[in-house]
Coordinates of C-alpha atoms in Angstrom, one line a residue:
M1 CA 18.9 -55.3 174.7
S2 CA 19.0 -53.8 171.2
S3 CA 16.8 -50.9 172.3
L4 CA 19.1 -50.4 175.2
L5 CA 22.2 -50.2 172.9
L6 CA 20.4 -47.7 170.7
L7 CA 19.7 -45.6 173.8
L8 CA 23.3 -45.8 175.0
L9 CA 24.6 -44.8 171.5
A10 CA 22.3 -41.8 171.5
V11 CA 23.8 -40.8 174.8
F12 CA 27.4 -41.5 174.0
L13 CA 27.5 -40.5 170.3
P14 CA 27.4 -36.7 170.8
A15 CA 30.4 -36.9 173.1
C16 CA 32.3 -39.1 170.7
V17 CA 31.6 -36.9 167.6
E18 CA 31.7 -33.6 169.4
G19 CA 33.6 -32.5 166.3
S20 CA 30.4 -32.2 164.3
K21 CA 31.2 -28.5 164.0
T22 CA 33.3 -27.7 161.0
N23 CA 34.8 -24.3 161.8
I24 CA 37.7 -25.1 164.1
T25 CA 39.9 -22.1 163.3
H26 CA 40.3 -21.1 167.0
S27 CA 41.0 -24.7 168.0
V28 CA 43.8 -25.0 165.5
F29 CA 45.3 -21.5 165.3
G30 CA 44.1 -19.7 168.4
S31 CA 44.2 -16.0 167.6
A32 CA 47.2 -16.3 165.2
T33 CA 45.3 -16.4 161.9
N34 CA 47.1 -13.6 160.0
L35 CA 49.4 -15.9 158.1
L36 CA 50.0 -17.5 154.7
P37 CA 50.8 -21.2 154.7
A38 CA 54.0 -21.9 152.7
A39 CA 55.1 -25.5 153.5
F40 CA 54.7 -28.4 155.9
G41 CA 57.3 -30.5 157.7
D42 CA 58.3 -32.0 161.0
F43 CA 60.7 -29.4 162.3
N44 CA 61.3 -30.7 165.8
S45 CA 61.2 -34.4 165.0
D46 CA 58.2 -35.2 167.2
E47 CA 56.4 -36.9 164.4
L48 CA 53.8 -34.2 164.3
T49 CA 53.5 -32.1 161.1
D50 CA 54.4 -28.5 161.7
L51 CA 53.5 -25.5 159.5
F52 CA 55.9 -23.0 157.9
A53 CA 54.1 -19.7 157.3
L54 CA 54.7 -16.2 156.0
R55 CA 53.7 -13.2 157.9
N56 CA 54.1 -9.4 157.8
E57 CA 53.3 -9.1 154.0
S58 CA 55.5 -12.1 153.3
K59 CA 58.6 -10.6 154.9
I60 CA 58.8 -13.0 157.8
V61 CA 58.9 -16.8 157.8
E62 CA 57.9 -18.4 161.0
V63 CA 57.6 -22.0 162.3
F64 CA 54.2 -23.0 163.8
L65 CA 54.8 -26.2 165.9
A66 CA 52.1 -28.8 166.0
Y67 CA 50.6 -30.1 169.3
D68 CA 48.1 -32.8 170.3
Q69 CA 46.2 -30.3 172.5
E70 CA 44.5 -27.1 171.4
P71 CA 45.5 -24.8 169.8
L72 CA 47.0 -27.5 167.6
L73 CA 49.3 -25.1 165.7
R74 CA 51.2 -22.5 167.7
P75 CA 53.9 -19.9 166.8
A76 CA 57.1 -21.2 168.2
K77 CA 59.1 -17.9 168.3
L78 CA 61.3 -19.4 165.6
Y79 CA 61.3 -16.9 162.7
C80 CA 63.5 -14.9 160.4
E81 CA 62.8 -11.5 158.8
F82 CA 63.8 -10.4 155.3
K83 CA 63.7 -7.0 153.6
N84 CA 62.8 -8.5 150.2
T85 CA 59.6 -10.5 149.6
I86 CA 59.7 -14.2 150.4
T87 CA 58.5 -16.2 147.4
S88 CA 58.7 -19.8 148.7
V89 CA 59.7 -22.0 151.6
V90 CA 61.3 -25.5 151.3
P91 CA 61.9 -27.4 154.5
G92 CA 64.6 -30.1 154.4
D93 CA 67.8 -31.5 155.8
F94 CA 70.5 -29.6 153.7
D95 CA 73.6 -30.6 155.8
G96 CA 72.8 -34.2 156.7
D97 CA 72.7 -33.7 160.5
S98 CA 69.1 -35.1 160.7
Q99 CA 67.8 -31.7 161.8
M100 CA 65.4 -29.8 159.6
D101 CA 66.6 -26.7 157.9
I102 CA 64.5 -24.1 156.0
L103 CA 65.3 -22.9 152.5
V104 CA 63.8 -19.5 151.7
T105 CA 63.6 -17.9 148.3
T106 CA 63.3 -14.1 147.9
T107 CA 63.1 -11.7 145.1
C108 CA 66.5 -10.6 143.8
G109 CA 66.1 -8.4 140.8
R110 CA 65.4 -10.7 137.8
N111 CA 66.9 -13.7 139.7
T112 CA 65.9 -15.6 142.8
C113 CA 68.1 -15.5 145.9
I114 CA 68.4 -18.6 148.0
H115 CA 68.8 -18.4 151.8
I116 CA 69.4 -21.4 154.1
L117 CA 68.2 -21.1 157.7
W118 CA 70.1 -23.8 159.5
G119 CA 67.9 -25.4 162.1
G120 CA 68.1 -27.4 165.3
S121 CA 65.6 -29.1 167.6
N122 CA 64.7 -25.7 169.2
H123 CA 66.6 -23.0 167.4
L124 CA 66.9 -21.4 163.9
I125 CA 69.9 -19.6 162.5
C126 CA 68.8 -16.7 160.3
S127 CA 70.9 -16.0 157.3
N128 CA 72.6 -12.7 156.1
E129 CA 70.2 -11.4 153.5
E130 CA 73.0 -9.4 151.9
N131 CA 74.9 -12.5 151.2
P132 CA 72.6 -15.1 149.6
F133 CA 73.6 -18.8 149.6
L134 CA 72.8 -19.2 145.9
K135 CA 71.3 -17.3 143.0
L136 CA 69.2 -18.9 140.2
K137 CA 66.3 -18.3 137.9
G138 CA 62.8 -19.2 139.0
Q139 CA 62.3 -21.4 142.1
P140 CA 64.3 -24.6 142.8
L141 CA 63.0 -28.2 143.0
A142 CA 64.0 -30.2 146.1
V143 CA 65.6 -33.5 145.2
D144 CA 68.0 -36.1 146.6
Y145 CA 70.5 -36.3 143.8
N146 CA 73.0 -38.8 145.2
H147 CA 70.7 -40.7 147.5
D148 CA 72.5 -39.7 150.7
L149 CA 69.2 -38.7 152.4
T150 CA 70.3 -35.0 152.2
T151 CA 68.1 -32.6 150.3
D152 CA 69.7 -31.1 147.1
L153 CA 68.2 -28.8 144.5
F154 CA 67.5 -28.7 140.8
G155 CA 66.9 -25.6 138.7
L156 CA 68.1 -23.1 136.3
S157 CA 71.4 -21.3 136.9
T158 CA 71.7 -17.6 136.2
E159 CA 73.4 -18.7 132.9
D160 CA 70.3 -20.7 132.0
E161 CA 72.0 -24.1 132.6
R162 CA 70.0 -27.0 134.0
V163 CA 71.9 -28.0 137.1
F164 CA 71.8 -29.8 140.4
W165 CA 73.2 -28.2 143.5
I166 CA 74.5 -31.0 145.7
F167 CA 74.7 -30.0 149.4
N168 CA 77.3 -31.2 151.9
S169 CA 77.8 -31.6 155.7
N170 CA 80.0 -28.6 156.2
R171 CA 77.4 -26.0 155.0
S172 CA 79.7 -24.7 152.3
T173 CA 78.8 -23.8 148.7
P174 CA 77.2 -26.9 147.1
M175 CA 78.8 -28.8 144.3
V176 CA 77.2 -28.2 140.9
E177 CA 76.4 -30.9 138.4
N178 CA 74.8 -30.4 135.0
L179 CA 71.7 -32.4 134.1
S180 CA 73.3 -33.8 131.0
E181 CA 76.7 -33.6 129.4
H182 CA 75.2 -32.6 126.0
K183 CA 73.3 -29.4 125.6
S184 CA 71.6 -30.9 122.6
D185 CA 69.6 -33.1 125.0
H186 CA 67.5 -30.2 126.1
V187 CA 67.0 -27.5 123.4
E188 CA 63.7 -26.3 125.0
P189 CA 63.9 -23.8 127.8
L190 CA 62.3 -24.6 131.1
R191 CA 59.0 -23.1 132.0
V192 CA 58.8 -20.3 134.6
P193 CA 56.9 -20.7 136.8
H194 CA 57.5 -24.4 136.4
S195 CA 55.8 -27.6 137.7
H196 CA 58.8 -29.9 137.8
A197 CA 58.5 -33.1 139.9
F198 CA 60.9 -35.6 141.5
L199 CA 59.2 -39.0 141.4
D200 CA 59.5 -42.5 140.2
V201 CA 58.2 -42.8 136.7
N202 CA 59.2 -46.3 135.5
G203 CA 58.6 -48.3 138.7
D204 CA 62.3 -49.0 139.8
F205 CA 61.8 -47.0 143.1
A206 CA 64.5 -44.5 142.0
P207 CA 63.0 -41.0 141.5
D208 CA 63.2 -39.6 138.0
L209 CA 62.7 -36.0 136.8
Y210 CA 59.5 -34.7 135.2
L211 CA 60.3 -31.3 133.8
S212 CA 57.9 -28.7 132.3
T213 CA 58.7 -26.6 129.3
P214 CA 56.5 -24.0 127.4
K215 CA 55.7 -26.6 124.8
G216 CA 55.2 -29.6 126.9
Y217 CA 57.0 -32.0 129.3
E218 CA 60.2 -33.9 129.5
I219 CA 60.7 -37.2 131.3
W220 CA 64.3 -37.9 132.4
L221 CA 64.9 -41.4 133.8
R222 CA 67.7 -42.0 136.2
D223 CA 70.4 -44.4 135.0
N224 CA 70.3 -47.8 136.7
K225 CA 73.8 -47.3 138.2
F226 CA 74.3 -44.6 140.8
S227 CA 76.7 -44.0 143.6
L228 CA 76.9 -42.1 146.8
K229 CA 80.5 -41.2 146.1
D230 CA 80.9 -41.0 142.3
Y231 CA 78.5 -38.3 141.0
S232 CA 79.4 -39.1 137.4
L233 CA 77.2 -42.2 137.8
N234 CA 74.2 -40.3 138.9
R235 CA 73.0 -39.4 135.5
F236 CA 69.5 -38.8 134.0
T237 CA 68.7 -39.7 130.4
L238 CA 65.9 -38.1 128.4
N239 CA 63.3 -40.8 127.9
K240 CA 60.4 -39.0 126.2
T241 CA 58.7 -35.7 125.6
L242 CA 55.0 -34.9 125.8
S243 CA 53.1 -32.1 124.2
I244 CA 50.8 -29.9 126.2
P245 CA 47.1 -30.9 126.4
P246 CA 45.3 -30.1 123.1
G247 CA 43.7 -26.7 122.8
A248 CA 45.2 -25.4 126.1
S249 CA 45.6 -21.6 126.2
V250 CA 46.6 -21.3 129.9
I251 CA 48.3 -24.3 131.6
G252 CA 48.3 -24.9 135.3
Q253 CA 50.6 -26.8 137.6
S254 CA 51.1 -30.5 137.1
L255 CA 49.8 -32.9 139.7
F256 CA 50.6 -36.6 140.1
A257 CA 48.1 -39.1 141.6
D258 CA 46.8 -42.6 141.3
L259 CA 43.2 -41.8 140.2
V260 CA 42.1 -45.3 139.3
L261 CA 43.8 -47.4 142.0
E262 CA 45.8 -49.5 139.7
G263 CA 49.2 -48.8 141.2
Y264 CA 50.3 -46.2 138.6
L265 CA 50.6 -42.4 138.9
Q266 CA 48.6 -40.3 136.4
H267 CA 49.7 -36.8 135.3
L268 CA 46.9 -34.2 135.9
V269 CA 46.9 -30.7 134.5
P270 CA 44.3 -27.9 134.9
V271 CA 43.9 -25.9 131.7
C272 CA 41.9 -23.0 130.3
F273 CA 40.8 -22.9 126.7
D274 CA 40.7 -19.1 126.7
N275 CA 42.9 -16.4 128.2
G276 CA 40.1 -15.4 130.6
C277 CA 39.8 -18.9 132.0
T278 CA 36.0 -18.9 131.5
N279 CA 36.2 -22.3 129.8
S280 CA 38.2 -24.6 132.0
T281 CA 38.8 -28.4 132.3
I282 CA 41.2 -31.0 133.7
Y283 CA 43.3 -33.2 131.5
V284 CA 44.9 -36.5 132.6
Y285 CA 47.7 -38.2 130.8
H286 CA 47.1 -42.0 130.7
K287 CA 48.4 -44.7 128.4
D288 CA 50.2 -42.2 126.1
H289 CA 47.2 -40.0 125.6
W290 CA 45.6 -36.9 127.1
H291 CA 42.1 -37.4 128.3
N292 CA 39.8 -34.5 128.9
L293 CA 37.8 -35.3 132.1
N294 CA 35.2 -32.6 131.4
P295 CA 34.3 -32.0 135.0
L296 CA 30.9 -30.2 135.3
L297 CA 31.8 -26.7 136.5
K298 CA 28.2 -25.4 136.4
D299 CA 26.5 -24.9 139.7
S300 CA 22.8 -25.4 140.6
H301 CA 22.1 -21.8 139.7
G302 CA 23.4 -22.3 136.2
K303 CA 26.6 -20.3 136.7
V304 CA 29.7 -21.7 134.9
W305 CA 32.9 -21.5 137.0
G306 CA 36.5 -21.7 135.8
F307 CA 40.0 -21.8 137.2
V308 CA 41.5 -18.6 138.5
K309 CA 43.7 -17.0 135.9
P310 CA 47.3 -16.7 137.2
Q311 CA 47.9 -13.3 138.8
S312 CA 50.8 -11.6 140.5
D313 CA 49.8 -12.6 144.1
M314 CA 52.1 -15.4 145.2
D315 CA 49.5 -17.8 146.3
I316 CA 47.6 -17.6 143.0
D317 CA 50.4 -17.0 140.5
T318 CA 49.7 -20.5 139.2
M319 CA 46.6 -22.7 138.7
T320 CA 47.2 -25.4 141.3
L321 CA 45.3 -28.5 142.2
R322 CA 46.0 -30.3 145.5
A323 CA 45.2 -34.0 145.9
G324 CA 43.9 -35.9 149.0
D325 CA 41.4 -38.5 149.9
F326 CA 38.7 -36.4 151.6
N327 CA 36.0 -39.0 151.8
M328 CA 38.4 -41.9 152.6
D329 CA 37.1 -44.1 149.8
G330 CA 40.6 -44.7 148.4
Y331 CA 40.3 -42.4 145.4
P332 CA 42.2 -39.1 145.7
D333 CA 40.0 -36.0 145.5
L334 CA 41.0 -32.4 144.6
L335 CA 41.0 -29.0 146.1
A336 CA 40.8 -26.1 143.6
T337 CA 40.1 -22.4 143.5
L338 CA 37.4 -21.5 141.0
S339 CA 36.1 -18.1 139.9
Q340 CA 32.9 -16.8 138.4
G341 CA 33.1 -13.2 137.4
S342 CA 34.5 -11.3 140.4
E343 CA 33.6 -14.1 142.8
K344 CA 36.3 -16.6 143.9
K345 CA 36.1 -19.6 146.1
A346 CA 37.9 -22.8 147.0
F347 CA 36.0 -26.0 146.3
L348 CA 36.3 -29.7 146.8
L349 CA 36.2 -31.9 143.6
E350 CA 35.3 -35.5 144.4
N351 CA 36.8 -38.3 142.4
V352 CA 33.9 -40.3 141.0
E353 CA 33.3 -43.0 138.4
C354 CA 32.7 -41.6 134.9
E355 CA 29.2 -42.8 134.0
V356 CA 29.4 -41.6 130.4
P357 CA 32.8 -42.8 129.0
E358 CA 32.5 -40.6 125.9
S359 CA 32.4 -37.5 128.1
C360 CA 35.7 -38.4 129.8
Q361 CA 37.3 -39.6 126.6
N362 CA 37.2 -43.2 127.8
F363 CA 38.9 -42.6 131.1
S364 CA 37.2 -44.4 133.9
R365 CA 37.1 -41.6 136.5
T366 CA 36.3 -37.9 136.6
F367 CA 35.6 -35.1 139.1
V368 CA 32.4 -33.6 140.4
V369 CA 32.4 -30.3 142.3
R370 CA 30.8 -30.6 145.7
W371 CA 29.6 -27.0 145.9
D372 CA 28.6 -27.1 149.6
A373 CA 31.3 -29.4 151.0
L374 CA 33.4 -26.5 152.4
S375 CA 30.5 -24.1 153.1
P376 CA 30.3 -21.6 154.6
L377 CA 34.0 -21.2 155.3
N378 CA 35.0 -21.0 151.6
K379 CA 33.5 -17.6 151.0
L380 CA 36.2 -15.1 149.6
T381 CA 38.9 -17.7 149.7
S382 CA 41.9 -17.8 147.3
A383 CA 43.5 -21.2 148.2
A384 CA 42.9 -24.4 150.1
V385 CA 45.2 -27.2 151.2
F386 CA 44.7 -30.6 152.9
Y387 CA 46.1 -31.2 156.4
D388 CA 45.5 -33.9 159.1
M389 CA 44.8 -31.5 162.0
Y390 CA 44.0 -34.1 164.7
Q391 CA 46.5 -36.7 163.5
D392 CA 43.7 -39.2 163.1
G393 CA 44.2 -40.1 159.5
I394 CA 41.3 -37.9 158.2
L395 CA 42.3 -35.0 156.0
D396 CA 40.9 -31.7 157.0
V397 CA 41.3 -28.4 155.1
I398 CA 43.1 -25.1 155.7
L399 CA 41.5 -22.3 153.7
V400 CA 43.3 -19.0 152.9
T401 CA 41.2 -15.9 152.6
Q402 CA 41.9 -13.2 150.1
D403 CA 43.4 -11.0 152.8
H404 CA 45.8 -13.8 153.8
R405 CA 44.1 -15.1 156.9
V406 CA 43.5 -18.8 157.5
L407 CA 40.4 -20.8 158.4
A408 CA 40.4 -24.4 159.6
F409 CA 37.7 -26.7 158.3
R410 CA 37.2 -30.0 160.0
N411 CA 36.3 -33.0 157.9
T412 CA 33.5 -34.8 159.8
L413 CA 32.7 -38.1 158.0
D414 CA 29.3 -39.5 158.7
Y415 CA 30.5 -43.1 158.5
D416 CA 33.5 -45.1 159.7
A417 CA 36.3 -45.5 157.3
N418 CA 39.8 -47.0 157.5
F419 CA 43.1 -45.7 156.4
V420 CA 46.9 -46.2 156.4
K421 CA 49.2 -43.2 157.0
V422 CA 52.9 -43.4 156.1
M423 CA 55.7 -40.9 156.7
V424 CA 59.2 -41.6 155.4
L425 CA 62.1 -39.9 157.3
S426 CA 65.8 -39.7 156.7
G427 CA 68.5 -39.7 159.4
Q428 CA 69.6 -42.2 162.0
D429 CA 67.5 -41.4 165.1
R430 CA 65.5 -38.2 164.5
G431 CA 65.3 -37.8 160.7
S432 CA 63.8 -35.1 158.4
N433 CA 61.2 -35.2 155.7
L434 CA 62.6 -36.5 152.4
P435 CA 61.5 -35.7 148.8
G436 CA 60.8 -38.4 146.4
P437 CA 60.1 -41.7 148.3
C438 CA 57.6 -44.0 146.6
I439 CA 54.9 -45.6 148.8
S440 CA 52.5 -48.2 147.5
Y441 CA 50.2 -50.9 148.9
R442 CA 48.3 -54.0 147.7
T443 CA 45.3 -55.5 149.4
T444 CA 42.1 -57.5 148.8
T445 CA 38.6 -56.1 149.1
Q446 CA 35.8 -57.8 150.9
E447 CA 34.5 -59.1 147.6
G448 CA 37.9 -60.7 146.9
Y449 CA 39.1 -58.3 144.3
P450 CA 42.7 -57.0 144.3
K451 CA 43.3 -53.4 145.1
A452 CA 46.4 -51.3 144.8
A453 CA 47.5 -47.7 145.1
V454 CA 50.7 -45.7 144.9
T455 CA 51.8 -42.2 145.8
V456 CA 55.0 -40.1 146.2
Q457 CA 56.1 -38.1 149.2
L458 CA 56.9 -34.5 148.5
P459 CA 57.5 -34.8 144.7
Q460 CA 57.1 -31.0 144.2
S461 CA 58.3 -28.1 146.3
A462 CA 58.2 -24.8 144.4
Y463 CA 55.4 -22.2 143.9
F464 CA 53.5 -23.1 147.0
A465 CA 53.0 -26.7 146.2
L466 CA 52.2 -27.3 149.9
G467 CA 52.6 -31.0 149.7
L468 CA 52.2 -33.0 152.9
P469 CA 55.3 -34.9 154.3
Y470 CA 53.2 -38.1 154.6
A471 CA 50.9 -40.3 152.5
I472 CA 47.3 -41.2 153.6
F473 CA 45.6 -44.1 151.8
G474 CA 41.9 -44.3 152.4
L475 CA 40.7 -47.9 152.6
G476 CA 37.0 -47.2 152.7
R477 CA 34.9 -49.4 155.0
T478 CA 37.1 -52.4 154.4
P479 CA 38.5 -53.6 157.7
N480 CA 40.9 -56.1 156.1
F481 CA 44.6 -56.1 156.7
V482 CA 46.7 -54.4 154.1
D483 CA 48.5 -57.4 152.4
T484 CA 51.7 -55.5 151.6
L485 CA 53.0 -52.0 152.0
T486 CA 56.2 -51.1 150.0
V487 CA 58.4 -48.1 150.6
G488 CA 61.1 -47.2 148.0
V489 CA 63.9 -44.7 148.6
G490 CA 66.6 -44.0 146.0
G491 CA 66.3 -47.3 144.1
W492 CA 66.1 -49.4 147.3
Q493 CA 62.9 -50.8 148.7
R494 CA 61.4 -52.7 151.6
E495 CA 58.1 -54.4 152.0
W496 CA 56.0 -54.9 155.1
T497 CA 53.1 -57.3 155.3
Q498 CA 49.8 -57.6 157.1
I499 CA 49.5 -53.9 158.1
I500 CA 46.6 -53.2 160.5
P501 CA 44.0 -50.8 159.2
N502 CA 44.0 -47.3 160.9
S503 CA 47.7 -47.5 161.3
Q504 CA 50.2 -44.6 161.2
M505 CA 53.6 -45.9 160.1
V506 CA 56.8 -44.0 160.4
V507 CA 59.7 -45.4 158.3
V508 CA 63.3 -44.3 159.0
A509 CA 65.1 -45.2 155.7
H510 CA 68.6 -45.4 157.1
P511 CA 71.1 -46.5 155.8
P512 CA 69.5 -46.1 152.4
E513 CA 71.5 -48.9 150.7
E514 CA 70.5 -51.5 153.4
P515 CA 66.7 -51.7 153.4
S516 CA 66.9 -54.6 155.9
K517 CA 68.0 -52.1 158.5
W518 CA 65.2 -49.7 157.9
R519 CA 63.1 -49.2 161.0
A520 CA 59.3 -48.8 161.1
R521 CA 57.2 -47.6 164.0
L522 CA 53.5 -48.4 163.9
F523 CA 50.8 -46.5 165.8
V524 CA 47.2 -47.8 165.7
T525 CA 44.4 -45.3 165.8
P526 CA 41.1 -46.8 167.0
S527 CA 38.2 -46.2 164.6
K528 CA 35.1 -44.3 165.6
L529 CA 33.1 -47.5 165.3
I530 CA 35.4 -49.2 167.9
L531 CA 35.2 -46.2 170.2
L532 CA 31.4 -46.2 170.0
S533 CA 31.3 -49.9 170.6
V534 CA 33.5 -49.5 173.6
A535 CA 31.3 -46.7 174.9
A536 CA 28.2 -48.7 174.3
L537 CA 29.7 -51.8 175.9
T538 CA 30.9 -49.7 178.9
G539 CA 27.5 -48.1 179.3
T540 CA 25.8 -51.5 179.1
C541 CA 28.2 -53.0 181.8
V542 CA 27.6 -50.0 184.1
L543 CA 23.8 -50.3 183.6
I544 CA 23.9 -54.0 184.3
V545 CA 26.0 -53.4 187.5
V546 CA 23.5 -50.8 188.6
I547 CA 20.6 -53.2 188.1
I548 CA 22.4 -56.0 189.9
V549 CA 23.3 -53.8 192.9
G550 CA 19.7 -52.5 193.0
L551 CA 18.3 -56.0 193.0
Y552 CA 20.8 -57.1 195.6
L553 CA 19.9 -54.2 197.9
K554 CA 16.2 -54.8 197.4
E555 CA 16.7 -58.5 198.3
R556 CA 18.6 -57.6 201.4
R557 CA 15.8 -55.2 202.5
E558 CA 13.2 -57.8 202.0
D559 CA 15.2 -60.3 204.0
R560 CA 15.5 -57.9 206.8
I561 CA 11.8 -57.2 206.9
E562 CA 11.1 -60.9 206.9
K563 CA 13.5 -61.5 209.8
L564 CA 11.8 -58.7 211.8
Q565 CA 8.4 -60.3 211.1
E566 CA 9.7 -63.7 212.3
A567 CA 11.1 -62.2 215.5
H568 CA 7.8 -60.5 216.2
R569 CA 5.8 -63.7 215.7
F570 CA 8.1 -65.5 218.1
H571 CA 7.5 -63.1 221.0
F572 CA 3.8 -63.0 220.5
D573 CA 3.5 -66.8 220.8
A574 CA 5.6 -66.8 224.0
M575 CA 3.0 -64.7 225.7

């Protein structure tokens, strides 16, 4: 029987893993590949993640809706055109109607012009470019200031004030609130381009502010008391300041991830020790110290690579790392663009255990470049971003070429791994993606050890952060139930227990101040091992039925022959 099962697996396996090919650009985009990914979000509230892209030399923003049949991302004829260059796109619900709108920033002299494209389930209202909604310096950070599940903004006003723009339901000019009543609280200017973040720092499930300045970082904790009606209570207090990593000459964008699976976020920064970025590394801030992870950036040919020095092109005007669990082992990996001389490519950096603690400055993890993981699609690429193309909990990769065309790389794991995918929405029925929710889980490994991880949904939104509006936790090959999964929104939290592995969970956090009324929808995705087992079992059953039918027919034939022989013998004796 074992040999029979192996034979059936050999027959059914190619059909089940037909995705062994990695270049699936046509399957994802069809012929529409001349675009620049700008943001992700669920525009039409069908719980599939859509793509917001720039086209026509970044003068058009267009919505590509996601489908469960190929091509998976299709232009929806929902677009708006601008005369000035579009510099960023921020999807969100800016008027509280549970429909996704699109914020677009464009060049506006020395300032940045803000335009809001009011959205509906199947329409988009383009704005008047001559009359921008707001003007500010740099690009804004999407936040939820007053915890009403409506997206607000934080940034620098044209007068260099640190302010929040609080949006309302009537689509009028938003209310302005200063970050602090005392200017002495923030004597340092903010960095432009910045890497601000809106995320929970102290574990109270209320998002705080992580701001970047030319000399370092500021952590502003939200006060314990906050109100949906009294904005004076929604204050942030400066908690601490951090210096930049030691020896850094060029500083990249901040990234926040739980690298060690202890239930705490670490602050990662790519840096260059020289202006040409020929000597690069990654720093992580952990337990009040910067640790140089010293990733080996030398390939098998002895060439030393480094991060791409920031340039004027929009998608590479910052050194950006993007995190995602590519191999589903639970530890977040990285996508980064590296250069060596005139050559430039996007690479996967795998999160691995640091075997020599001294080389990682006593941090337990580091990163190793998997030089061939994205080959051959990563030739002449300027950026890469994670995206779950088949909605199966496995992160694939979208690559951007230097001439602003996209390639789709399918992640084909050669083993069966488990995951939990969580998306937090605002609104009563439909909902929109929300910045800042904290998502964490706790479970027990097969060896009996506790395991925990935490992440934040959409903590950053500026300068092509390209964050995904959901969290995917890789669970490795552990088929155990997830003991507890906790979602925190605006200081309130709710816990769910005994989550089935390979589940996709959609949480509607409404009303925010009553977590007991939050609704969660759970969708279970069968693993490849289960599908193969079902295929093998089905094939075995079919084969057994064929054998039984064959034996039955053979027995009937023999019975018929025997009856004929008996009849012949009877007539012969009668004579």
